Amino acid sequence: MKDWDATKYLKICSPGRVNLIGEHTDYSLGYVMPMAIDLHTYLEAVKSEEVILYSESLRDGGRFKVDVLERENSWLDYVKGIYYILQRKGYRVGGMHGRIYGNLPIGSGLSSSASLELAILEFLNSSYDLNLKRIEMAIIAQEAENEFVGMPCGIMDQMAIVLGKEKHGIFIDTENLRYEYVPIPPELQILIFDTGVRRSLATSAYKDRRKTIENALKKLGKRSSKYVDEKELEKLNSMERKRLGYVLRENRRVIEARDALKEGDLEKLGKIITDAHKDLASNFEVSCQELDFFVSLAIKCGAIGARLTGAGFGGSAIALFLRNPRNCGEEILKEYRKKFIHNAKYYIVRPSEGVRRCMD
Ligand code: GLA
C-alpha cells in the first residue's frame, strides 16, 4: 500500500451484538435489551484521498471516490452508505486506506453489517474530527442502512454497538433512545448458536412484518407500540392482531426481563426468554425448524432459557446457562449435524465495550 504508514494508522474495534430480548419491537419504537459481544470487526486504516479497502474475511477489495457513491450490492455499500449520510448532513470527510478483518461471523444475525458501518464511522469521527456523539453515530449508521443499503431495520443493533459495556446488557427505549445499563452477573453464561442457515427471504419477510406492524399502528393512531392497549387489538384484522399482539407481549417481557436481571432472579429471566421464543415462533412466525431444534436441545441440556436472536428465519439463537456451556455446545452441535447439513457453530460470549479506537 503506497500511503501506508504503520505508525500512523488507527485501529478500530467494533463489536457485534446479540439481543437478549425485545425482538421485532424496535421498528415500532418499543423496548429492547441487547448487548455488544466480544466478537469484533477490526479496521486498520490511514487517511487517504479515496477510499481503498480490503476485507480479509471476504478476500475482496474495493475502492471509490468519496464524491461518487453508487450502490453496487456488495459489502462496500455499507461503507458508501456512511459517506452518503455524512455528506447529506453536511460533513466534509476524505477517504481512507486500510484493511478489515475480525472474528465476528458475517451474515449470521450478529449484526456484522452494523459493526462494519460503525467501524467506518468511528474511524472517520476520530480522523476527521467530526465530534459525533454516540447516539448520533447510531442514528447515522441506521440511516445508512435504511436509505442507502435499502434494509429498513430499526435502531437496536446500532445502539448496542455504540453503547456496549463490559458486564452489562442495555435496556433501550427505542422511541426516545433513553437507555439504562443492566449488570449481567458473571455466573450467567451466554452461548450463541449460529444455525448456518442463510435465508434469502429474510429481507423480504422482515419488510413484510414491519409493514404489518406499521399498518396496525396507523389504524390505531399510535406512534409507538408502547402506547397500544391490548383491548385496541380488536379494531385490527386478524393478521395485524396476531403480529401486534406479539409485540405488546414482547415489550412487557423486556421490562420483566430487565427487572428479573436486576433482582438476580436468573431462573425467571430464563423462563421469560424461552416464552419469547415460543411467541416469536407461533405468533410472529419468524422461526424455522433449525432454530426450534436448537432451542429444545439447549433446554434439554440444562439451559435456563433459549431463543432465536435477531431477525430470525435462520441466523443465530442464544441460550443462557448457569455453568460453563461448552459441553452442551459440543453435544448440541453433534445432534444438529445428524439432522441438518448446514455449517453450524457456537460461541460463548461476554458483554463487550462498544465501538472504539483500540490498541491491541
Ligand atoms: C434485525 C434489525 C433490528 C431488529 C431485529 C429484530 O436485527 O436490524 O433492527 O429489528 O432484526 O429484533
GROMACS .gro file of C-alpha atoms and ligand atoms in nm:
model
  372
    1MET     CA    1   0.000   0.000   0.000
    2LYS     CA    2   0.152   0.327  -0.116
    3ASP     CA    3   0.047   0.566   0.159
    4TRP     CA    4   0.054   0.313   0.440
    5ASP     CA    5   0.247   0.420   0.745
    6ALA     CA    6   0.225   0.168   1.026
    7THR     CA    7   0.294   0.438   1.287
    8LYS     CA    8   0.001   0.649   1.178
    9TYR     CA    9  -0.279   0.405   1.121
   10LEU     CA   10  -0.576   0.389   1.351
   11LYS     CA   11  -0.715   0.060   1.469
   12ILE     CA   12  -1.085   0.043   1.540
   13CYS     CA   13  -1.255  -0.242   1.729
   14SER     CA   14  -1.623  -0.272   1.653
   15PRO     CA   15  -1.823  -0.542   1.833
   16GLY     CA   16  -2.117  -0.744   1.710
   17ARG     CA   17  -2.435  -0.762   1.915
   18VAL     CA   18  -2.667  -1.021   2.049
   19ASN     CA   19  -3.018  -0.937   2.157
   20LEU     CA   20  -3.117  -1.080   2.495
   21ILE     CA   21  -3.483  -0.990   2.447
   22GLY     CA   22  -3.707  -0.745   2.260
   23GLU     CA   23  -3.726  -0.892   1.911
   24HIS     CA   24  -3.905  -0.709   1.630
   25THR     CA   25  -4.002  -0.434   1.872
   26ASP     CA   26  -3.758  -0.160   1.767
   27TYR     CA   27  -3.928  -0.056   1.443
   28SER     CA   28  -4.248   0.013   1.634
   29LEU     CA   29  -4.042   0.217   1.883
   30GLY     CA   30  -4.076  -0.032   2.166
   31TYR     CA   31  -3.827  -0.176   2.414
   32VAL     CA   32  -3.516  -0.388   2.351
   33MET     CA   33  -3.235  -0.529   2.567
   34PRO     CA   34  -2.929  -0.623   2.360
   35MET     CA   35  -2.560  -0.628   2.447
   36ALA     CA   36  -2.240  -0.583   2.249
   37ILE     CA   37  -2.035  -0.905   2.232
   38ASP     CA   38  -1.664  -0.985   2.237
   39LEU     CA   39  -1.658  -1.085   1.870
   40HIS     CA   40  -1.531  -0.798   1.661
   41THR     CA   41  -1.479  -0.636   1.325
   42TYR     CA   42  -1.137  -0.470   1.313
   43LEU     CA   43  -1.046  -0.183   1.085
   44GLU     CA   44  -0.691  -0.059   1.045
   45ALA     CA   45  -0.662   0.243   0.822
   46VAL     CA   46  -0.497   0.575   0.747
   47LYS     CA   47  -0.650   0.888   0.596
   48SER     CA   48  -0.629   0.898   0.220
   49GLU     CA   49  -0.783   1.081  -0.074
   50GLU     CA   50  -1.001   0.798  -0.196
   51VAL     CA   51  -1.148   0.501  -0.013
   52ILE     CA   52  -0.939   0.189  -0.069
   53LEU     CA   53  -1.031  -0.108   0.149
   54TYR     CA   54  -0.952  -0.475   0.160
   55SER     CA   55  -1.168  -0.720   0.353
   56GLU     CA   56  -0.959  -1.014   0.466
   57SER     CA   57  -1.264  -1.209   0.579
   58LEU     CA   58  -1.425  -1.181   0.236
   59ARG     CA   59  -1.097  -1.179   0.044
   60ASP     CA   60  -1.225  -0.886  -0.154
   61GLY     CA   61  -1.106  -0.534  -0.209
   62GLY     CA   62  -1.275  -0.222  -0.339
   63ARG     CA   63  -1.219   0.146  -0.399
   64PHE     CA   64  -1.425   0.453  -0.470
   65LYS     CA   65  -1.401   0.830  -0.475
   66VAL     CA   66  -1.585   0.988  -0.184
   67ASP     CA   67  -1.793   1.206  -0.417
   68VAL     CA   68  -1.906   0.915  -0.638
   69LEU     CA   69  -2.137   0.696  -0.430
   70GLU     CA   70  -2.314   0.439  -0.641
   71ARG     CA   71  -2.475   0.130  -0.497
   72GLU     CA   72  -2.314  -0.193  -0.610
   73ASN     CA   73  -2.489  -0.458  -0.398
   74SER     CA   74  -2.174  -0.563  -0.218
   75TRP     CA   75  -2.026  -0.508   0.128
   76LEU     CA   76  -1.884  -0.176   0.002
   77ASP     CA   77  -2.239  -0.036   0.014
   78TYR     CA   78  -2.214  -0.031   0.395
   79VAL     CA   79  -1.907   0.189   0.366
   80LYS     CA   80  -2.060   0.409   0.098
   81GLY     CA   81  -2.382   0.438   0.299
   82ILE     CA   82  -2.193   0.602   0.586
   83TYR     CA   83  -2.033   0.852   0.346
   84TYR     CA   84  -2.370   0.917   0.186
   85ILE     CA   85  -2.542   1.006   0.513
   86LEU     CA   86  -2.247   1.210   0.644
   87GLN     CA   87  -2.242   1.414   0.324
   88ARG     CA   88  -2.617   1.462   0.332
   89LYS     CA   89  -2.580   1.602   0.682
   90GLY     CA   90  -2.313   1.843   0.559
   91TYR     CA   91  -1.998   1.677   0.696
   92ARG     CA   92  -1.685   1.703   0.481
   93VAL     CA   93  -1.483   1.384   0.503
   94GLY     CA   94  -1.193   1.247   0.299
   95GLY     CA   95  -1.106   0.888   0.222
   96MET     CA   96  -0.931   0.604   0.399
   97HIS     CA   97  -0.689   0.331   0.305
   98GLY     CA   98  -0.690   0.014   0.507
   99ARG     CA   99  -0.795  -0.339   0.581
  100ILE     CA  100  -1.085  -0.505   0.757
  101TYR     CA  101  -1.070  -0.835   0.940
  102GLY     CA  102  -1.211  -0.993   1.254
  103ASN     CA  103  -1.378  -1.284   1.427
  104LEU     CA  104  -1.741  -1.172   1.406
  105PRO     CA  105  -1.918  -1.416   1.171
  106ILE     CA  106  -2.065  -1.244   0.867
  107GLY     CA  107  -2.435  -1.271   0.789
  108SER     CA  108  -2.526  -1.486   1.089
  109GLY     CA  109  -2.760  -1.244   1.265
  110LEU     CA  110  -2.499  -1.089   1.496
  111SER     CA  111  -2.502  -0.752   1.320
  112SER     CA  112  -2.186  -0.780   1.114
  113SER     CA  113  -2.315  -0.507   0.883
  114ALA     CA  114  -2.386  -0.254   1.160
  115SER     CA  115  -2.050  -0.347   1.313
  116LEU     CA  116  -1.871  -0.263   0.985
  117GLU     CA  117  -2.068   0.059   0.936
  118LEU     CA  118  -1.980   0.176   1.284
  119ALA     CA  119  -1.614   0.080   1.245
  120ILE     CA  120  -1.603   0.307   0.938
  121LEU     CA  121  -1.789   0.585   1.118
  122GLU     CA  122  -1.567   0.564   1.427
  123PHE     CA  123  -1.260   0.591   1.206
  124LEU     CA  124  -1.399   0.895   1.026
  125ASN     CA  125  -1.515   1.050   1.352
  126SER     CA  126  -1.165   1.021   1.501
  127SER     CA  127  -0.960   1.100   1.192
  128TYR     CA  128  -1.164   1.389   1.056
  129ASP     CA  129  -1.264   1.536   1.395
  130LEU     CA  130  -1.637   1.513   1.337
  131ASN     CA  131  -1.719   1.529   1.709
  132LEU     CA  132  -2.014   1.295   1.672
  133LYS     CA  133  -2.173   1.173   1.993
  134ARG     CA  134  -2.252   0.805   2.046
  135ILE     CA  135  -2.624   0.826   1.972
  136GLU     CA  136  -2.570   1.046   1.668
  137MET     CA  137  -2.342   0.773   1.538
  138ALA     CA  138  -2.610   0.508   1.589
  139ILE     CA  139  -2.863   0.722   1.401
  140ILE     CA  140  -2.625   0.782   1.109
  141ALA     CA  141  -2.550   0.409   1.080
  142GLN     CA  142  -2.921   0.323   1.087
  143GLU     CA  143  -2.992   0.585   0.818
  144ALA     CA  144  -2.711   0.444   0.603
  145GLU     CA  145  -2.873   0.102   0.628
  146ASN     CA  146  -3.227   0.233   0.563
  147GLU     CA  147  -3.156   0.490   0.293
  148PHE     CA  148  -2.850   0.362   0.109
  149VAL     CA  149  -2.836  -0.013   0.159
  150GLY     CA  150  -3.215  -0.045   0.149
  151MET     CA  151  -3.267  -0.251   0.465
  152PRO     CA  152  -3.547  -0.098   0.676
  153CYS     CA  153  -3.401  -0.206   1.012
  154GLY     CA  154  -3.475  -0.048   1.347
  155ILE     CA  155  -3.206   0.109   1.566
  156MET     CA  156  -3.133  -0.172   1.813
  157ASP     CA  157  -2.815  -0.307   1.652
  158GLN     CA  158  -2.652   0.032   1.608
  159MET     CA  159  -2.739   0.140   1.965
  160ALA     CA  160  -2.593  -0.183   2.108
  161ILE     CA  161  -2.271  -0.136   1.912
  162VAL     CA  162  -2.213   0.226   2.014
  163LEU     CA  163  -2.323   0.186   2.376
  164GLY     CA  164  -2.178  -0.159   2.459
  165LYS     CA  165  -2.030  -0.201   2.804
  166GLU     CA  166  -1.842  -0.488   2.965
  167LYS     CA  167  -2.053  -0.695   3.208
  168HIS     CA  168  -2.375  -0.516   3.106
  169GLY     CA  169  -2.679  -0.551   2.888
  170ILE     CA  170  -2.852  -0.234   2.765
  171PHE     CA  171  -3.221  -0.169   2.818
  172ILE     CA  172  -3.327   0.077   2.547
  173ASP     CA  173  -3.648   0.265   2.484
  174THR     CA  174  -3.624   0.296   2.106
  175GLU     CA  175  -3.879   0.579   2.096
  176ASN     CA  176  -3.668   0.837   2.282
  177LEU     CA  177  -3.336   0.647   2.280
  178ARG     CA  178  -3.308   0.662   2.658
  179TYR     CA  179  -3.115   0.368   2.792
  180GLU     CA  180  -3.009   0.200   3.110
  181TYR     CA  181  -2.718  -0.037   3.171
  182VAL     CA  182  -2.825  -0.359   3.340
  183PRO     CA  183  -2.549  -0.564   3.508
  184ILE     CA  184  -2.510  -0.921   3.382
  185PRO     CA  185  -2.380  -1.137   3.667
  186PRO     CA  186  -2.066  -1.343   3.592
  187GLU     CA  187  -2.247  -1.673   3.660
  188LEU     CA  188  -2.475  -1.608   3.363
  189GLN     CA  189  -2.305  -1.772   3.066
  190ILE     CA  190  -2.422  -1.691   2.717
  191LEU     CA  191  -2.396  -1.935   2.430
  192ILE     CA  192  -2.469  -1.823   2.075
  193PHE     CA  193  -2.554  -2.085   1.819
  194ASP     CA  194  -2.519  -1.993   1.453
  195THR     CA  195  -2.752  -2.231   1.271
  196GLY     CA  196  -2.564  -2.180   0.946
  197VAL     CA  197  -2.897  -2.105   0.777
  198ARG     CA  198  -2.880  -1.804   0.546
  199ARG     CA  199  -3.223  -1.724   0.407
  200SER     CA  200  -3.253  -1.503   0.106
  201LEU     CA  201  -3.614  -1.436   0.201
  202ALA     CA  202  -3.504  -1.280   0.531
  203THR     CA  203  -3.512  -0.924   0.398
  204SER     CA  204  -3.848  -0.955   0.227
  205ALA     CA  205  -4.006  -1.132   0.527
  206TYR     CA  206  -3.861  -0.863   0.758
  207LYS     CA  207  -4.014  -0.591   0.538
  208ASP     CA  208  -4.345  -0.776   0.545
  209ARG     CA  209  -4.352  -0.794   0.927
  210ARG     CA  210  -4.258  -0.430   0.951
  211LYS     CA  211  -4.533  -0.325   0.708
  212THR     CA  212  -4.799  -0.519   0.901
  213ILE     CA  213  -4.696  -0.357   1.229
  214GLU     CA  214  -4.683  -0.010   1.073
  215ASN     CA  215  -5.028  -0.051   0.919
  216ALA     CA  216  -5.170  -0.168   1.250
  217LEU     CA  217  -5.022   0.129   1.439
  218LYS     CA  218  -5.151   0.367   1.176
  219LYS     CA  219  -5.505   0.229   1.210
  220LEU     CA  220  -5.486   0.279   1.585
  221GLY     CA  221  -5.331   0.625   1.551
  222LYS     CA  222  -5.032   0.530   1.767
  223ARG     CA  223  -4.670   0.635   1.720
  224SER     CA  224  -4.524   0.356   1.932
  225SER     CA  225  -4.631   0.004   2.024
  226LYS     CA  226  -4.574   0.111   2.388
  227TYR     CA  227  -4.897   0.313   2.375
  228VAL     CA  228  -5.124   0.038   2.246
  229ASP     CA  229  -5.363  -0.124   2.488
  230GLU     CA  230  -5.443  -0.493   2.448
  231LYS     CA  231  -5.814  -0.409   2.406
  232GLU     CA  232  -5.746  -0.196   2.100
  233LEU     CA  233  -5.628  -0.503   1.910
  234GLU     CA  234  -5.996  -0.580   1.840
  235LYS     CA  235  -6.002  -0.294   1.589
  236LEU     CA  236  -5.747  -0.473   1.369
  237ASN     CA  237  -5.771  -0.754   1.116
  238SER     CA  238  -5.669  -1.099   1.235
  239MET     CA  239  -5.312  -1.090   1.098
  240GLU     CA  240  -5.243  -0.745   1.244
  241ARG     CA  241  -5.391  -0.859   1.577
  242LYS     CA  242  -5.166  -1.163   1.583
  243ARG     CA  243  -4.849  -0.974   1.495
  244LEU     CA  244  -4.906  -0.665   1.709
  245GLY     CA  245  -5.032  -0.885   1.995
  246TYR     CA  246  -4.689  -1.048   1.997
  247VAL     CA  247  -4.516  -0.707   2.003
  248LEU     CA  248  -4.722  -0.590   2.303
  249ARG     CA  249  -4.633  -0.905   2.498
  250GLU     CA  250  -4.268  -0.876   2.394
  251ASN     CA  251  -4.248  -0.514   2.515
  252ARG     CA  252  -4.378  -0.635   2.851
  253ARG     CA  253  -4.128  -0.921   2.858
  254VAL     CA  254  -3.837  -0.681   2.802
  255ILE     CA  255  -3.934  -0.488   3.115
  256GLU     CA  256  -3.987  -0.810   3.311
  257ALA     CA  257  -3.652  -0.949   3.193
  258ARG     CA  258  -3.473  -0.627   3.292
  259ASP     CA  259  -3.632  -0.642   3.637
  260ALA     CA  260  -3.552  -1.012   3.680
  261LEU     CA  261  -3.186  -0.939   3.596
  262LYS     CA  262  -3.178  -0.650   3.842
  263GLU     CA  263  -3.326  -0.871   4.112
  264GLY     CA  264  -3.083  -1.152   4.031
  265ASP     CA  265  -3.373  -1.387   3.952
  266LEU     CA  266  -3.199  -1.569   3.668
  267GLU     CA  267  -3.442  -1.862   3.654
  268LYS     CA  268  -3.722  -1.614   3.590
  269LEU     CA  269  -3.513  -1.440   3.323
  270GLY     CA  270  -3.459  -1.776   3.153
  271LYS     CA  271  -3.828  -1.856   3.155
  272ILE     CA  272  -3.917  -1.519   3.001
  273ILE     CA  273  -3.663  -1.579   2.727
  274THR     CA  274  -3.798  -1.922   2.636
  275ASP     CA  275  -4.156  -1.786   2.639
  276ALA     CA  276  -4.041  -1.518   2.397
  277HIS     CA  277  -3.914  -1.783   2.159
  278LYS     CA  278  -4.246  -1.968   2.162
  279ASP     CA  279  -4.433  -1.645   2.094
  280LEU     CA  280  -4.191  -1.550   1.813
  281ALA     CA  281  -4.238  -1.891   1.657
  282SER     CA  282  -4.617  -1.920   1.686
  283ASN     CA  283  -4.739  -1.563   1.652
  284PHE     CA  284  -4.469  -1.360   1.481
  285GLU     CA  285  -4.371  -1.660   1.268
  286VAL     CA  286  -4.004  -1.578   1.221
  287SER     CA  287  -3.854  -1.903   1.349
  288CYS     CA  288  -3.760  -2.213   1.149
  289GLN     CA  289  -3.705  -2.580   1.231
  290GLU     CA  290  -3.330  -2.535   1.284
  291LEU     CA  291  -3.383  -2.259   1.542
  292ASP     CA  292  -3.661  -2.455   1.717
  293PHE     CA  293  -3.443  -2.765   1.724
  294PHE     CA  294  -3.158  -2.573   1.888
  295VAL     CA  295  -3.389  -2.419   2.150
  296SER     CA  296  -3.528  -2.758   2.253
  297LEU     CA  297  -3.181  -2.918   2.266
  298ALA     CA  298  -3.042  -2.631   2.473
  299ILE     CA  299  -3.323  -2.659   2.727
  300LYS     CA  300  -3.274  -3.037   2.743
  301CYS     CA  301  -2.906  -2.976   2.808
  302GLY     CA  302  -2.984  -2.757   3.109
  303ALA     CA  303  -3.005  -2.404   2.966
  304ILE     CA  304  -3.224  -2.182   3.185
  305GLY     CA  305  -3.364  -2.019   2.872
  306ALA     CA  306  -3.314  -2.011   2.496
  307ARG     CA  307  -3.450  -1.824   2.198
  308LEU     CA  308  -3.377  -1.711   1.847
  309THR     CA  309  -3.200  -1.376   1.836
  310GLY     CA  310  -3.205  -1.106   1.567
  311ALA     CA  311  -3.446  -1.104   1.278
  312GLY     CA  312  -3.498  -1.484   1.267
  313PHE     CA  313  -3.563  -1.702   0.959
  314GLY     CA  314  -3.227  -1.872   1.031
  315GLY     CA  315  -2.924  -1.690   1.165
  316SER     CA  316  -2.846  -1.730   1.535
  317ALA     CA  317  -3.005  -1.824   1.865
  318ILE     CA  318  -2.891  -1.778   2.226
  319ALA     CA  319  -2.906  -1.999   2.530
  320LEU     CA  320  -2.839  -1.892   2.889
  321PHE     CA  321  -2.659  -2.123   3.130
  322LEU     CA  322  -2.556  -2.113   3.494
  323ARG     CA  323  -2.245  -2.323   3.426
  324ASN     CA  324  -1.984  -2.349   3.157
  325PRO     CA  325  -2.186  -2.431   2.842
  326ARG     CA  326  -1.900  -2.576   2.637
  327ASN     CA  327  -2.006  -2.940   2.676
  328CYS     CA  328  -2.361  -2.853   2.581
  329GLY     CA  329  -2.234  -2.659   2.281
  330GLU     CA  330  -2.047  -2.968   2.161
  331GLU     CA  331  -2.337  -3.203   2.228
  332ILE     CA  332  -2.587  -2.979   2.052
  333LEU     CA  333  -2.358  -2.944   1.754
  334LYS     CA  334  -2.332  -3.324   1.729
  335GLU     CA  335  -2.711  -3.372   1.738
  336TYR     CA  336  -2.768  -3.081   1.500
  337ARG     CA  337  -2.526  -3.225   1.244
  338LYS     CA  338  -2.714  -3.555   1.241
  339LYS     CA  339  -3.024  -3.372   1.127
  340PHE     CA  340  -2.907  -3.074   0.921
  341ILE     CA  341  -2.625  -3.020   0.674
  342HIS     CA  342  -2.568  -2.652   0.749
  343ASN     CA  343  -2.232  -2.529   0.867
  344ALA     CA  344  -2.333  -2.453   1.228
  345LYS     CA  345  -2.105  -2.312   1.500
  346TYR     CA  346  -2.134  -2.198   1.856
  347TYR     CA  347  -1.968  -1.919   2.051
  348ILE     CA  348  -1.952  -1.847   2.422
  349VAL     CA  349  -1.964  -1.470   2.454
  350ARG     CA  350  -1.941  -1.194   2.711
  351PRO     CA  351  -2.077  -0.841   2.709
  352SER     CA  352  -1.822  -0.610   2.549
  353GLU     CA  353  -1.733  -0.242   2.519
  354GLY     CA  354  -1.885  -0.056   2.226
  355VAL     CA  355  -1.707   0.057   1.909
  356ARG     CA  356  -1.378   0.230   1.992
  357ARG     CA  357  -1.020   0.303   1.898
  358CYS     CA  358  -0.818   0.014   2.028
  359MET     CA  359  -0.454  -0.051   2.096
  360ASP     CA  360  -0.418  -0.431   2.097
  361GLA     C1  361  -3.262  -0.702   1.280
  361GLA     C2  362  -3.275  -0.549   1.271
  361GLA     C3  363  -3.306  -0.488   1.407
  361GLA     C4  364  -3.427  -0.559   1.472
  361GLA     C5  365  -3.409  -0.710   1.467
  361GLA     C6  366  -3.531  -0.783   1.517
  361GLA     O1  367  -3.151  -0.736   1.356
  361GLA     O2  368  -3.155  -0.495   1.222
  361GLA     O3  369  -3.330  -0.350   1.395
  361GLA     O4  370  -3.546  -0.518   1.414
  361GLA     O5  371  -3.380  -0.757   1.337
  361GLA     O6  372  -3.550  -0.760   1.651
   0.00000   0.00000   0.00000
